[in-house]
C-alpha positions as semicolon CSV with decimal commas, in nm:
position;residue;x (nm);y (nm);z (nm)
1;M;-1,326;19,916;-2,470
2;T;-1,400;20,171;-2,744
3;Y;-1,189;19,998;-3,007
4;G;-1,198;20,203;-3,331
5;L;-1,324;20,505;-3,158
6;S;-1,107;20,812;-3,173
7;I;-1,155;21,153;-3,008
8;R;-1,171;21,469;-3,220
9;P;-1,039;21,747;-3,003
10;R;-1,127;22,119;-3,044
11;V;-0,867;22,388;-2,983
12;L;-0,848;22,759;-2,883
13;V;-1,141;22,735;-2,633
14;N;-1,130;22,885;-2,291
15;V;-1,115;22,576;-2,068
16;S;-0,975;22,749;-1,749
17;R;-1,285;22,619;-1,571
18;I;-1,415;22,268;-1,613
19;D;-1,740;22,159;-1,461
20;M;-1,818;21,772;-1,459
21;S;-2,115;21,801;-1,205
22;T;-2,442;21,647;-1,327
23;T;-2,785;21,516;-1,219
24;I;-2,886;21,148;-1,251
25;L;-3,251;21,098;-1,224
26;G;-3,257;21,428;-1,055
27;F;-2,993;21,360;-0,797
28;N;-2,675;21,560;-0,792
29;S;-2,340;21,390;-0,864
30;S;-1,994;21,527;-0,889
31;A;-1,932;21,359;-1,216
32;P;-2,119;21,130;-1,470
33;I;-1,964;20,829;-1,298
34;M;-2,158;20,573;-1,087
35;I;-2,052;20,260;-0,911
36;A;-2,203;19,960;-1,083
37;P;-2,385;19,677;-0,880
38;T;-2,130;19,404;-0,835
39;A;-2,176;19,111;-0,598
40;M;-1,991;18,982;-0,285
41;H;-1,747;19,278;-0,212
42;K;-1,624;19,093;0,097
43;L;-1,433;18,850;-0,135
44;A;-1,229;19,163;-0,211
45;H;-1,206;19,324;0,122
46;Q;-1,327;19,254;0,483
47;E;-1,549;19,559;0,500
48;G;-1,713;19,483;0,183
49;E;-1,995;19,706;0,040
50;V;-1,980;19,924;0,350
51;A;-1,627;20,050;0,248
52;T;-1,750;20,100;-0,115
53;A;-2,049;20,303;-0,006
54;R;-1,840;20,525;0,216
55;A;-1,605;20,592;-0,075
56;A;-1,889;20,684;-0,304
57;A;-2,031;20,921;-0,043
58;A;-1,686;21,081;-0,001
59;C;-1,661;21,130;-0,375
60;N;-2,019;21,245;-0,417
61;T;-2,101;20,971;-0,657
62;I;-2,404;20,729;-0,669
63;M;-2,345;20,373;-0,580
64;A;-2,577;20,101;-0,701
65;L;-2,583;19,823;-0,438
66;S;-2,606;19,461;-0,565
67;F;-2,899;19,235;-0,455
68;M;-2,611;18,974;-0,393
69;S;-2,407;19,194;-0,158
70;T;-2,230;19,061;0,131
71;C;-2,336;19,336;0,360
72;T;-2,701;19,387;0,426
73;V;-2,904;19,668;0,278
74;E;-2,951;19,795;0,632
75;E;-2,578;19,794;0,694
76;V;-2,493;19,991;0,378
77;A;-2,773;20,235;0,436
78;S;-2,658;20,316;0,791
79;S;-2,278;20,336;0,698
80;C;-2,309;20,695;0,549
81;N;-2,545;20,951;0,408
82;A;-2,547;20,939;0,027
83;V;-2,768;20,877;-0,277
84;R;-2,784;20,507;-0,352
85;F;-2,961;20,285;-0,610
86;F;-3,055;19,915;-0,545
87;Q;-3,002;19,651;-0,810
88;F;-3,213;19,337;-0,805
89;Y;-3,332;19,020;-0,992
90;V;-3,677;18,865;-1,002
91;Y;-3,680;18,526;-0,826
92;K;-3,924;18,238;-0,879
93;R;-4,047;18,332;-0,534
94;R;-4,185;18,672;-0,623
95;D;-4,248;18,740;-0,250
96;I;-3,869;18,761;-0,196
97;T;-3,817;19,007;-0,461
98;A;-4,103;19,222;-0,329
99;L;-3,952;19,206;0,022
100;M;-3,613;19,320;-0,100
101;V;-3,767;19,608;-0,295
102;Q;-3,957;19,701;0,023
103;R;-3,634;19,698;0,232
104;A;-3,467;19,919;-0,025
105;V;-3,748;20,169;-0,005
106;R;-3,747;20,157;0,371
107;N;-3,376;20,232;0,385
108;G;-3,375;20,539;0,157
109;F;-3,263;20,386;-0,169
110;K;-3,366;20,636;-0,448
111;A;-3,402;20,410;-0,758
112;L;-3,408;20,048;-0,853
113;I;-3,202;19,877;-1,130
114;L;-3,364;19,553;-1,262
115;T;-3,107;19,319;-1,430
116;V;-3,285;19,160;-1,732
117;D;-3,022;18,961;-1,907
118;T;-3,012;18,657;-1,671
119;P;-3,309;18,435;-1,732
120;R;-3,023;18,172;-1,675
121;L;-2,674;18,239;-1,566
122;G;-2,409;18,237;-1,832
123;R;-2,157;17,959;-1,842
124;R;-1,882;18,086;-1,636
125;E;-1,607;17,835;-1,693
126;A;-1,356;17,969;-1,454
127;D;-1,610;17,944;-1,164
128;I;-1,685;17,581;-1,279
129;K;-1,326;17,487;-1,304
130;N;-1,235;17,645;-0,954
131;K;-1,559;17,502;-0,793
132;M;-1,666;17,842;-0,699
133;I;-1,853;17,840;-0,362
134;A;-2,041;18,151;-0,302
135;P;-2,058;18,287;0,059
136;Q;-2,389;18,294;0,236
137;L;-2,545;18,627;0,136
138;K;-2,672;18,818;0,432
139;N;-2,965;18,987;0,255
140;F;-3,108;18,629;0,211
141;E;-3,076;18,510;0,576
142;G;-3,407;18,348;0,672
143;L;-3,530;18,364;0,307
144;L;-3,293;18,162;0,088
145;S;-2,980;17,972;0,126
146;T;-2,693;17,996;-0,122
147;E;-2,531;17,665;0,030
148;V;-2,631;17,457;-0,269
149;V;-2,471;17,115;-0,316
150;T;-2,382;17,043;-0,676
151;D;-2,157;16,814;-0,881
152;K;-2,149;17,061;-1,177
153;G;-1,862;17,268;-1,027
154;S;-2,007;17,601;-0,933
155;N;-2,256;17,630;-0,660
156;L;-2,337;17,983;-0,776
157;E;-2,461;17,856;-1,104
158;A;-2,671;17,589;-0,925
159;F;-2,805;17,860;-0,692
160;A;-2,902;18,081;-0,988
161;S;-3,064;17,803;-1,189
162;G;-3,283;17,702;-0,888
163;T;-3,393;18,056;-0,793
164;L;-3,388;18,300;-1,087
165;D;-3,736;18,335;-1,271
166;A;-3,674;18,237;-1,630
167;S;-4,039;18,336;-1,711
168;L;-3,964;18,703;-1,640
169;C;-4,099;18,910;-1,942
170;W;-4,198;19,261;-2,045
171;E;-4,549;19,235;-1,893
172;D;-4,385;19,183;-1,550
173;I;-4,257;19,545;-1,554
174;G;-4,608;19,643;-1,474
175;W;-4,613;19,414;-1,171
176;L;-4,286;19,582;-1,037
177;R;-4,428;19,925;-1,096
178;S;-4,740;19,835;-0,886
179;I;-4,526;19,747;-0,585
180;T;-4,311;20,057;-0,573
181;D;-4,310;20,417;-0,655
182;L;-3,929;20,421;-0,706
183;P;-3,797;20,480;-1,069
184;I;-3,702;20,156;-1,231
185;L;-3,407;20,126;-1,467
186;I;-3,351;19,798;-1,666
187;K;-2,994;19,676;-1,702
188;G;-2,886;19,443;-1,992
189;V;-3,028;19,610;-2,297
190;L;-2,807;19,578;-2,622
191;T;-3,041;19,634;-2,912
192;H;-3,274;19,910;-3,033
193;E;-3,568;19,668;-3,047
194;D;-3,544;19,615;-2,670
195;A;-3,475;19,982;-2,612
196;I;-3,807;20,083;-2,779
197;R;-3,993;19,820;-2,571
198;A;-3,845;19,960;-2,254
199;V;-3,972;20,299;-2,340
200;E;-4,317;20,146;-2,414
201;V;-4,346;19,978;-2,086
202;G;-4,253;20,289;-1,891
203;V;-3,916;20,226;-1,729
204;A;-3,727;20,541;-1,600
205;G;-3,400;20,450;-1,787
206;I;-3,184;20,199;-1,956
207;V;-2,837;20,066;-1,861
208;V;-2,654;19,928;-2,169
209;S;-2,473;19,623;-2,039
210;N;-2,358;19,293;-2,140
211;H;-2,306;19,176;-1,779
212;G;-1,926;19,216;-1,789
213;A;-1,906;18,997;-2,098
214;R;-1,988;18,691;-1,888
215;Q;-2,346;18,604;-2,006
216;L;-2,327;18,534;-2,383
217;D;-2,029;18,473;-2,607
218;Y;-2,014;18,697;-2,913
219;A;-2,240;18,955;-2,750
220;P;-2,119;19,298;-2,857
221;A;-1,911;19,538;-2,660
222;T;-2,150;19,787;-2,497
223;I;-1,984;20,094;-2,642
224;N;-2,048;19,950;-2,992
225;V;-2,420;19,939;-2,936
226;L;-2,463;20,248;-2,719
227;E;-2,551;20,484;-3,000
228;E;-2,812;20,235;-3,133
229;V;-2,991;20,235;-2,810
230;V;-2,966;20,610;-2,766
231;L;-3,120;20,677;-3,101
232;A;-3,396;20,430;-3,027
233;V;-3,524;20,601;-2,717
234;Q;-3,521;20,949;-2,890
235;G;-3,434;21,123;-2,566
236;K;-3,751;20,998;-2,391
237;I;-3,553;20,827;-2,107
238;P;-3,189;20,850;-2,007
239;V;-2,934;20,591;-2,120
240;F;-2,636;20,484;-1,917
241;L;-2,338;20,267;-2,008
242;D;-2,202;19,986;-1,804
243;G;-1,876;19,780;-1,901
244;G;-1,529;19,837;-2,014
245;I;-1,472;20,174;-1,843
246;R;-1,110;20,196;-1,748
247;R;-0,995;20,550;-1,839
248;G;-1,151;20,907;-1,829
249;T;-1,124;20,903;-2,212
250;D;-1,369;20,602;-2,211
251;V;-1,618;20,807;-2,001
252;F;-1,575;21,094;-2,254
253;K;-1,645;20,872;-2,556
254;A;-1,955;20,723;-2,392
255;L;-2,090;21,078;-2,321
256;A;-2,020;21,172;-2,686
257;L;-2,222;20,880;-2,803
258;G;-2,513;20,980;-2,584
259;A;-2,484;20,819;-2,246
260;Q;-2,596;21,038;-1,957
261;A;-2,349;20,864;-1,725
262;V;-2,134;20,537;-1,691
263;L;-2,113;20,270;-1,432
264;I;-1,786;20,133;-1,331
265;G;-1,757;19,772;-1,183
266;R;-1,419;19,589;-1,201
267;P;-1,206;19,901;-1,135
268;V;-1,387;19,946;-0,800
269;I;-1,323;19,593;-0,688
270;Y;-0,962;19,627;-0,786
271;G;-0,934;19,941;-0,573
272;L;-1,136;19,776;-0,286
273;A;-0,906;19,469;-0,289
274;A;-0,588;19,684;-0,282
275;K;-0,670;19,944;-0,030
276;G;-1,032;19,926;0,087
277;E;-1,230;20,244;0,103
278;H;-0,923;20,455;0,016
279;G;-0,872;20,239;-0,285
280;V;-1,220;20,296;-0,418
281;R;-1,187;20,667;-0,356
282;R;-0,856;20,668;-0,569
283;V;-1,020;20,475;-0,857
284;I;-1,312;20,725;-0,864
285;Q;-1,078;21,024;-0,837
286;M;-0,846;20,887;-1,117
287;L;-1,139;20,857;-1,354
288;K;-1,259;21,204;-1,262
289;D;-0,924;21,353;-1,306
290;E;-0,877;21,184;-1,646
291;L;-1,218;21,300;-1,761
292;E;-1,145;21,652;-1,663
293;L;-0,815;21,653;-1,857
294;T;-0,984;21,494;-2,157
295;M;-1,258;21,763;-2,151
296;A;-1,004;22,037;-2,139
297;L;-0,806;21,893;-2,426
298;S;-1,114;21,842;-2,627
299;G;-1,238;22,209;-2,576
300;C;-1,535;22,106;-2,344
301;C;-1,595;22,324;-2,040
302;H;-1,929;22,153;-1,931
303;L;-2,069;21,810;-1,994
304;K;-2,336;21,943;-2,232
305;D;-2,048;22,059;-2,456
306;I;-1,943;21,699;-2,527
307;A;-2,112;21,628;-2,867
308;R;-2,124;21,343;-3,117
309;S;-1,886;21,539;-3,337
310;H;-1,617;21,487;-3,072
311;V;-1,566;21,123;-3,169
312;R;-1,530;20,920;-3,479
313;T;-1,599;20,551;-3,515
314;G;-1,398;20,300;-3,712
315;H;-1,682;20,278;-3,975
316;E;-1,680;20,663;-4,019
317;K;-1,304;20,657;-4,077
318;L;-1,340;20,389;-4,345
319;Q;-1,614;20,594;-4,508
320;S;-1,401;20,900;-4,513
321;R;-1,133;20,704;-4,713
322;I;-1,376;20,581;-4,974
């Protein structure tokens, strides 16, 4: 992540007190770090998303629960008291999407994240080779079955192709806004053209994401297009970054390029697989500690002090040599 980006530290600044706290859509968070929506946490740990939710609550960070979680919306909501967002897709059966949105509202979720980069599921060759079989997802019990029989290798791919609505388009954001009062963020934007359109249709925010680099070969790293999206929205809505965050320095670079916060996916799953709830807590705390150190060594006491001048891109380095 962030290849070609370097940090430009400032010195002789009083950094005896560092404050990383922030608000995300008006909700308090101890740091600009959110848990990204990732599917099927029980594949990593028996307590699944409940353990992840408890870790997020303990760290005072916001968790986005995946539509395809292995714990129900209700189980996660009752596991602890915390601010949570809900990620979802639009299915061919719009009634199922509407029902899931209603369940999220009923269970106290504060915002919705619509994933918009999957009119079809990308070709996940490892899943095909290993004949990936997705477990039955509890949120779909009585609605849909993930027990799809296929001779193409991955039953997840077969499930997605049979259920995801490939006709979803910008006009449908109006339909979503008509069925809920919750703020809607769209996840999967990588260009300034789509960022401008997102502002026009009235979404509450953008998540710059390439779906973990699993949807489209040769799609850019999210950090490389973050500034393009930030400049396009002109401060009208917040922009978040998903993908490639592994260190606190990555968080710092994203903030310097205009992201309001970042979302972490794979590191959370690694922590969950290693030590359950405690492992997720450690992952979040490590990132917070590293961000705090980076801020101190860069002369930034508050998040608002992190500026574009704190980073230099590879292109800017080249220009300085000419």
